[in-house]
Coordinates of C-alpha atoms in Angstrom, one line a residue:
Chain V
X122 CA 0.4 3.7 2.5
X123 CA -1.0 4.8 5.8
X124 CA -0.7 8.4 4.8
X125 CA -0.6 10.8 7.8
X126 CA -1.1 9.2 11.2
X127 CA -1.5 11.0 14.5
X128 CA -1.5 9.8 18.1
X129 CA -3.2 10.0 20.5
X130 CA -6.7 10.4 19.2
X131 CA -8.0 12.1 22.3
X132 CA -6.3 13.3 25.5
X133 CA -7.3 15.2 28.6
X134 CA -4.6 17.3 30.3
X135 CA -4.6 19.2 33.5
X136 CA -3.5 22.8 33.5
X137 CA 0.3 23.0 33.6
X138 CA 0.9 19.5 32.3
X139 CA 3.0 18.9 29.2
X140 CA 2.5 16.4 26.3
X141 CA 3.7 15.6 22.8
X142 CA 1.4 15.1 19.9
X143 CA 2.9 12.6 17.4
X144 CA 2.6 12.9 13.6
X145 CA 4.1 10.5 11.1
X146 CA 3.7 10.4 7.3
X147 CA 4.9 7.7 4.9
X148 CA 4.5 9.6 1.6
X149 CA 8.1 11.1 1.7
X150 CA 6.7 14.6 1.8
X151 CA 9.1 17.4 2.4
X152 CA 6.6 19.7 4.0
X153 CA 4.7 19.1 7.2
X154 CA 2.3 21.3 9.1
X155 CA 0.5 21.6 12.4
X156 CA -2.9 23.3 12.6
X157 CA -5.4 23.8 15.3
X158 CA -9.1 24.1 14.8
X159 CA -11.5 25.6 17.3
X160 CA -15.3 25.1 17.1
X161 CA -16.8 27.0 14.2
X162 CA -13.4 28.3 13.1
X163 CA -11.1 27.5 10.3
X164 CA -7.7 26.0 10.6
X165 CA -4.9 28.1 12.1
X166 CA -1.3 27.2 11.3
X167 CA 0.8 26.6 14.4
X168 CA 4.2 25.5 13.0
X169 CA 5.5 24.2 9.7
X170 CA 8.6 22.5 8.4
X171 CA 10.0 22.4 4.9
X172 CA 12.4 19.5 5.6
X173 CA 14.3 17.6 8.3
X174 CA 16.0 20.1 10.6
X175 CA 14.0 23.1 9.4
X176 CA 11.0 24.5 11.2
X177 CA 9.2 27.9 11.4
X178 CA 6.4 29.6 13.2
X179 CA 2.9 29.9 11.7
X180 CA 0.1 32.2 12.9
X181 CA -0.4 30.9 16.4
X182 CA 2.9 29.4 17.7
X183 CA 2.8 30.6 21.3
X184 CA 2.8 27.7 23.8
X185 CA 4.0 25.1 21.4
X186 CA 7.3 23.8 20.1
X187 CA 8.2 21.4 17.3
X188 CA 11.1 19.5 16.0
X189 CA 11.8 17.7 12.7
X190 CA 14.7 15.2 13.0
X191 CA 13.4 12.9 10.2
X192 CA 11.4 13.4 7.0
X193 CA 8.6 11.2 8.5
X194 CA 8.1 12.6 11.9
X195 CA 6.9 16.0 13.1
X196 CA 6.0 16.0 16.8
X197 CA 4.2 19.0 18.4
X198 CA 5.1 19.7 22.0
X199 CA 2.8 21.5 24.4
X200 CA 4.5 22.9 27.5
X201 CA 2.5 24.1 30.5
X202 CA -0.9 23.3 29.0
X203 CA -3.6 26.0 29.3
X204 CA -7.4 25.9 28.8
X205 CA -6.9 28.1 25.7
X206 CA -5.1 25.1 24.1
X207 CA -8.3 23.0 24.1
X208 CA -8.8 22.3 20.5
X209 CA -8.5 19.7 17.7
X210 CA -5.0 19.4 16.3
X211 CA -4.4 18.4 12.7
X212 CA -1.1 17.4 11.2
X213 CA -0.7 17.6 7.4
X214 CA 2.0 17.0 4.8
X215 CA 2.7 17.8 1.2
X216 CA 5.2 18.1 -1.6
X217 CA 6.1 21.7 -2.4
X218 CA 3.2 23.5 -4.0
X219 CA 1.1 20.4 -3.9
X220 CA -2.1 19.3 -2.0
X221 CA -1.9 19.0 1.7
X222 CA -3.0 15.7 3.2
X223 CA -4.4 15.8 6.7
X224 CA -4.1 13.3 9.5
X225 CA -7.2 12.2 11.5
X226 CA -6.6 14.7 14.2
X227 CA -6.0 14.8 18.0
X228 CA -8.7 16.1 20.3
X229 CA -7.2 17.8 23.3
X230 CA -9.1 18.9 26.4
X231 CA -7.2 21.0 29.0
X232 CA -9.0 21.2 32.4
Chain H
X88 CA -3.6 40.3 7.8
X89 CA -4.4 38.2 4.8
X90 CA -8.0 37.0 5.2
X91 CA -10.3 34.5 3.7
X92 CA -14.1 35.0 4.2
X93 CA -16.8 32.5 3.5
X94 CA -20.6 33.0 3.6
X95 CA -21.5 32.3 7.2
X96 CA -24.2 29.6 6.7
X97 CA -25.4 27.3 7.6
X98 CA -26.7 26.5 4.1
X99 CA -29.6 24.1 3.7
X100 CA -30.7 22.8 0.3
X101 CA -33.0 20.0 -0.8
X102 CA -31.7 16.9 -2.3
X103 CA -31.1 17.3 -6.0
X104 CA -30.7 21.1 -5.9
X105 CA -27.6 23.1 -6.6
X106 CA -25.6 24.2 -3.6
X107 CA -23.5 27.4 -4.0
X108 CA -20.6 28.1 -1.6
X109 CA -18.8 31.4 -1.8
X110 CA -15.4 32.7 -0.7
X111 CA -13.6 36.0 -0.9
X112 CA -10.0 36.7 -0.2
X113 CA -8.0 39.9 0.6
X114 CA -4.6 39.1 -0.9
X115 CA -4.8 40.2 -4.5
X116 CA -1.6 38.3 -5.4
X117 CA -2.9 34.9 -4.3
X118 CA -2.2 32.2 -6.8
X119 CA -3.8 29.0 -5.7
X120 CA -7.3 28.2 -4.3
X121 CA -8.7 25.1 -2.8
X122 CA -11.9 23.7 -1.5
X123 CA -11.8 21.1 1.3
X124 CA -14.7 19.1 2.6
X125 CA -14.8 18.2 6.3
X126 CA -17.3 15.8 7.7
X127 CA -18.2 16.2 11.4
X128 CA -15.4 14.8 13.6
X129 CA -13.2 14.1 10.6
X130 CA -10.2 15.7 8.9
X131 CA -10.4 18.0 5.9
X132 CA -10.1 16.4 2.5
X133 CA -9.3 18.2 -0.8
X134 CA -12.1 18.1 -3.3
X135 CA -11.2 20.9 -5.8
X136 CA -8.2 23.1 -6.6
X137 CA -8.2 26.0 -9.1
X138 CA -5.4 28.2 -10.3
X139 CA -6.7 30.3 -13.2
X140 CA -9.7 32.4 -13.9
X141 CA -12.8 30.6 -15.0
X142 CA -14.6 27.4 -14.2
X143 CA -13.1 24.0 -13.4
X144 CA -15.5 21.0 -13.3
X145 CA -15.0 17.6 -11.6
X146 CA -18.1 15.5 -11.6
X147 CA -20.8 17.2 -9.7
X148 CA -18.4 19.9 -8.5
X149 CA -17.5 23.1 -10.2
X150 CA -15.1 25.6 -8.9
X151 CA -15.2 29.2 -10.2
X152 CA -12.5 31.8 -9.8
X153 CA -12.5 35.5 -10.5
X154 CA -9.2 37.0 -9.5
X155 CA -10.3 40.6 -10.4
X156 CA -13.1 40.3 -7.9
X157 CA -11.1 38.2 -5.5
X158 CA -13.8 35.7 -5.4
X159 CA -13.9 31.9 -5.6
X160 CA -17.0 29.7 -5.4
X161 CA -17.9 26.0 -5.3
X162 CA -21.1 24.7 -7.0
X163 CA -22.4 21.3 -6.1
X164 CA -24.9 20.0 -8.6
X165 CA -27.5 17.4 -7.8
X166 CA -26.7 17.7 -4.1
X167 CA -26.9 14.5 -2.1
X168 CA -27.3 14.0 1.7
X169 CA -23.8 12.6 1.6
X170 CA -22.6 16.1 0.6
X171 CA -23.7 17.4 4.0
X172 CA -20.4 18.7 5.6
X173 CA -18.5 21.8 6.3
X174 CA -16.7 23.2 3.2
X175 CA -13.5 25.1 3.8
X176 CA -12.0 27.6 1.4
X177 CA -8.2 27.8 1.4
X178 CA -6.0 30.3 -0.3
X179 CA -2.3 30.1 -1.0
X180 CA -1.1 33.7 -0.6
X181 CA 1.3 35.5 -2.8
X182 CA 4.9 34.6 -2.5
X183 CA 6.3 36.0 0.8
X184 CA 9.9 35.1 1.6
X185 CA 9.4 31.7 0.1
X186 CA 6.4 30.8 2.3
X187 CA 4.1 30.3 -0.7
X188 CA 3.3 26.8 0.4
X189 CA 1.2 27.9 3.4
X190 CA -2.5 28.1 3.2
X191 CA -4.9 30.5 4.8
X192 CA -8.3 28.9 5.6
X193 CA -11.7 30.4 5.9
X194 CA -14.0 29.5 8.8
X195 CA -16.0 27.2 6.6
X196 CA -19.7 26.9 5.6
X197 CA -21.8 24.1 7.0
X198 CA -23.9 22.6 4.2
X199 CA -26.9 20.4 5.0
X200 CA -28.7 18.5 2.1
X201 CA -32.2 17.5 3.1
X202 CA -33.6 14.3 1.7

């Protein structure tokens, strides 16, 4: 099993550009999550999903959108990128009430 | 706002010593508690979970939970340079509209083990 995979590993965006961060898991987990981590800070939940077709906002959803059309995939969309979205983004997945497994992360720089 | 606070660090210990990492949480109804280790530039990985009061041991790691004091700690015995990392405390808050699978993370404590 590859676990949780994320692409790209690193990306530079210009202010106002858009992009999609990809996340795929092959563990058949129902739950998937997107977090951002700023330097010296913990993980902040952006969006989460409890199954295909079901998504909900976390702590810091503004400026982001998600979709969950399949169990495996949970892409995160950034519209109109802003410098405040410079961060490391982690996708995670889990069974209900179980351990969350994290992907390797995507480093995003918005200039 | 449900919060998780960790001792600010950084924490530096000599090789072979015991490293003690502390975490307090504000939500008294929290049920599940986790310690994640995060090496620089890497993703978090779970090292311990604890659900009931007392101690839970796994190799060189011991998690301690005191729900009355809203306190959870992680002890690392015989610390090794390879233990140098940021340790994140995470708490699953009390059930709130079925969202009891979300985690609240602390900011982390950077541990350095000196050879």
